[in-house]
Structure formats: structure tokens, C-alpha cells
Coordinates of N, CA and C in Angstrom, one line a residue:
X1 N 29.5 -13.6 83.8 CA 30.3 -13.1 84.6 C 30.0 -11.6 85.1
X2 N 29.7 -11.4 86.3 CA 29.2 -10.2 86.9 C 30.5 -9.1 86.7
X3 N 30.2 -7.9 86.3 CA 31.4 -6.9 86.2 C 31.6 -6.3 87.7
X4 N 32.8 -6.0 88.0 CA 32.9 -5.2 89.2 C 32.4 -4.0 89.3
X5 N 32.0 -3.6 90.4 CA 31.4 -2.4 90.5 C 32.3 -1.1 90.3
X6 N 31.9 -0.2 89.7 CA 32.7 1.1 89.5 C 31.7 2.2 89.8
X7 N 32.4 3.0 90.6 CA 31.6 4.4 90.9 C 31.1 5.1 89.6
X8 N 29.9 5.6 89.9 CA 29.4 6.4 88.5 C 30.3 7.8 88.4
X9 N 30.4 8.5 87.3 CA 31.1 9.6 87.0 C 30.6 10.7 87.9
X10 N 31.4 11.6 88.4 CA 31.2 12.6 89.3 C 30.6 13.8 88.3
X11 N 29.6 14.4 88.9 CA 29.0 15.6 88.4 C 29.6 16.8 88.8
X12 N 30.9 16.8 89.7 CA 31.3 18.1 90.1 C 31.8 19.1 89.1
X13 N 32.6 18.7 88.1 CA 33.0 19.6 87.0 C 31.8 20.1 86.1
X14 N 30.8 19.5 85.9 CA 29.5 20.2 85.3 C 29.1 21.0 86.5
X15 N 28.9 21.0 87.6 CA 28.2 21.9 88.4 C 29.2 23.2 88.8
X16 N 30.4 22.8 88.6 CA 31.3 24.1 88.8 C 31.2 24.9 87.6
X17 N 31.2 24.3 86.5 CA 31.0 25.1 85.2 C 29.6 26.0 85.4
X18 N 28.6 25.3 85.7 CA 27.4 26.1 85.7 C 27.4 27.2 86.8
X19 N 27.9 26.8 88.0 CA 28.1 28.0 89.0 C 29.0 29.3 88.5
X20 N 30.1 28.7 88.0 CA 31.0 29.9 87.2 C 30.2 30.6 86.2
X21 N 29.3 29.9 85.4 CA 28.5 30.7 84.2 C 27.5 31.7 85.0
X22 N 27.1 31.1 85.9 CA 25.9 31.8 86.6 C 26.5 33.2 87.3
X23 N 27.5 33.2 88.0 CA 28.2 34.2 88.7 C 28.9 35.2 87.4
X24 N 29.3 34.7 86.4 CA 29.8 35.4 85.4 C 28.7 36.4 84.7
X25 N 27.3 35.8 84.7 CA 26.2 36.3 84.2 C 25.8 37.7 85.1
X26 N 25.8 37.3 86.4 CA 25.6 38.2 87.5 C 26.5 39.4 87.7
X27 N 27.9 39.2 87.4 CA 28.8 40.2 87.4 C 28.7 40.9 86.0
X28 N 28.4 40.3 85.0 CA 28.1 41.2 83.8 C 26.8 42.0 83.7
X29 N 25.8 41.6 84.3 CA 24.6 42.6 84.4 C 25.0 43.7 85.3
X30 N 25.8 43.3 86.5 CA 26.1 44.5 87.4 C 27.1 45.5 86.7
X31 N 27.8 45.0 85.9 CA 28.7 46.2 85.1 C 28.0 46.9 84.1
X32 N 27.0 46.0 83.2 CA 26.2 46.7 82.4 C 25.4 47.8 82.9
X33 N 24.7 47.5 84.0 CA 23.9 48.5 84.8 C 24.7 49.6 85.3
X34 N 25.9 49.5 85.7 CA 26.8 50.4 86.1 C 27.3 51.5 84.9
X35 N 27.3 50.9 83.8 CA 27.9 51.8 82.7 C 26.6 52.2 82.2
X36 N 25.4 51.9 82.3 CA 24.2 52.7 81.8 C 24.1 53.8 82.8
X37 N 24.5 53.5 84.1 CA 24.1 54.8 85.0 C 25.0 55.8 84.8
X38 N 26.3 55.3 84.6 CA 27.3 56.5 84.5 C 27.3 57.1 83.2
X39 N 26.5 56.6 82.1 CA 26.3 57.3 80.9 C 25.2 58.2 80.9
X40 N 24.1 57.8 81.6 CA 23.1 58.6 81.9 C 23.4 59.9 82.6
X41 N 24.3 59.8 83.8 CA 24.8 60.8 84.7 C 25.6 61.8 83.9
X42 N 26.5 61.2 82.9 CA 27.1 62.3 82.3 C 26.2 63.1 81.2
X43 N 25.1 62.4 80.7 CA 24.3 63.0 79.8 C 23.3 63.9 80.5
X44 N 22.8 63.6 81.7 CA 21.8 64.3 82.4 C 22.1 64.4 83.9
X45 N 23.2 65.3 84.3 CA 23.7 65.4 85.6 C 22.8 66.1 86.3
X46 N 22.5 65.5 87.6 CA 21.7 65.9 88.6 C 20.2 65.2 88.7
X47 N 20.0 64.5 87.6 CA 18.8 63.9 87.7 C 18.8 62.2 87.9
X48 N 17.8 61.9 88.4 CA 17.6 60.3 88.9 C 17.7 59.4 87.6
X49 N 18.4 58.4 87.7 CA 18.5 57.4 86.7 C 17.3 56.6 86.4
X50 N 16.5 56.6 85.3 CA 15.4 55.6 85.0 C 15.6 54.1 85.1
X51 N 14.7 53.5 85.3 CA 14.9 52.0 85.1 C 15.5 51.6 83.8
X52 N 16.5 50.7 83.7 CA 17.1 50.2 82.5 C 16.1 49.1 82.1
X53 N 15.5 49.1 80.8 CA 14.9 48.0 80.1 C 15.5 46.7 79.9
X54 N 14.9 45.6 80.2 CA 15.8 44.4 79.9 C 16.4 44.2 78.4
X55 N 17.6 44.0 78.5 CA 18.2 43.8 77.0 C 17.7 42.7 76.2
X56 N 17.8 41.4 76.9 CA 17.6 40.2 76.1 C 16.1 39.8 76.4
X57 N 15.2 40.6 77.0 CA 14.0 40.1 77.0 C 12.8 41.0 76.3
X58 N 12.2 40.6 75.5 CA 11.4 41.3 74.5 C 9.9 41.6 75.0
X59 N 9.6 40.6 75.7 CA 8.1 40.4 76.1 C 7.5 41.4 77.0
X60 N 6.5 41.2 77.5 CA 5.9 42.4 78.5 C 6.4 42.3 79.7
X61 N 6.5 43.3 80.4 CA 6.8 43.4 81.9 C 6.4 44.7 82.4
X62 N 6.4 44.5 83.8 CA 5.8 45.7 84.6 C 6.4 46.2 85.7
X63 N 6.6 47.4 85.9 CA 7.4 48.0 86.9 C 6.4 48.3 88.2
X64 N 6.9 48.0 89.1 CA 5.9 48.1 90.4 C 5.8 49.5 90.9
X65 N 7.2 50.0 91.0 CA 7.4 51.4 91.8 C 8.3 52.0 90.5
X66 N 7.8 53.0 90.1 CA 8.8 54.0 89.2 C 8.2 54.0 87.9
X67 N 8.8 54.6 86.9 CA 8.3 54.5 85.5 C 8.7 53.6 84.5
X68 N 7.8 53.2 83.6 CA 8.2 52.3 82.6 C 9.4 53.0 81.6
X69 N 10.4 52.3 81.4 CA 11.2 53.1 80.4 C 10.8 53.1 79.1
X70 N 11.3 54.2 78.1 CA 10.7 54.1 76.7 C 11.1 53.0 76.2
X71 N 10.1 52.5 75.0 CA 10.6 51.5 74.3 C 11.8 51.8 73.3
X72 N 12.7 50.8 72.9 CA 13.7 51.0 72.1 C 14.8 50.1 72.6
X73 N 15.9 50.3 71.7 CA 17.0 49.4 72.2 C 18.1 50.3 73.1
X74 N 18.7 49.5 73.9 CA 19.6 50.2 74.9 C 20.9 50.2 74.3
X75 N 21.4 51.6 74.4 CA 22.7 51.9 73.5 C 23.8 52.4 74.4
X76 N 25.1 51.9 74.3 CA 26.2 52.3 75.2 C 26.5 53.6 74.5

């Protein structure tokens, strides 16, 4: 006997979780960068803030305009 048609499960909850996770990461990155800038301004008043080296990426990266930050870990 043929089973009756059932609609497939919806992907809405999964998509919602992915969207929330993405924007959580964006907001977290913005907060991290702002804290970095504030700490640098406190330590070096009146100077321009250098670019922040990526925290979770250890591979090679290139800066198009500006100076390459020194090697080492980012500290709060």
C-alpha cells in the first residue's frame, strides 16, 4: 500500500540558528575591535590605532593600506 504524502521537515529552525550564530560573531568581532582600540588609546593617547592582527587566523595575510601589525598574540 502507498503511504500518504507527508510534507518534508522544515529547515526554518536550522536557518534561524545559523543566522543568529553569524550575527553573534559579527557583534562579538565589533566589540573585540572596540575594546582593542580603547585599550590602545589609553596606552598611547593621540596616536592612530594600528590594525589588529586576526586572532583565530595564524596563516599569512596581507595589508593593502597601512602597516602590518607586529607578530604575537593579542592581549586584553
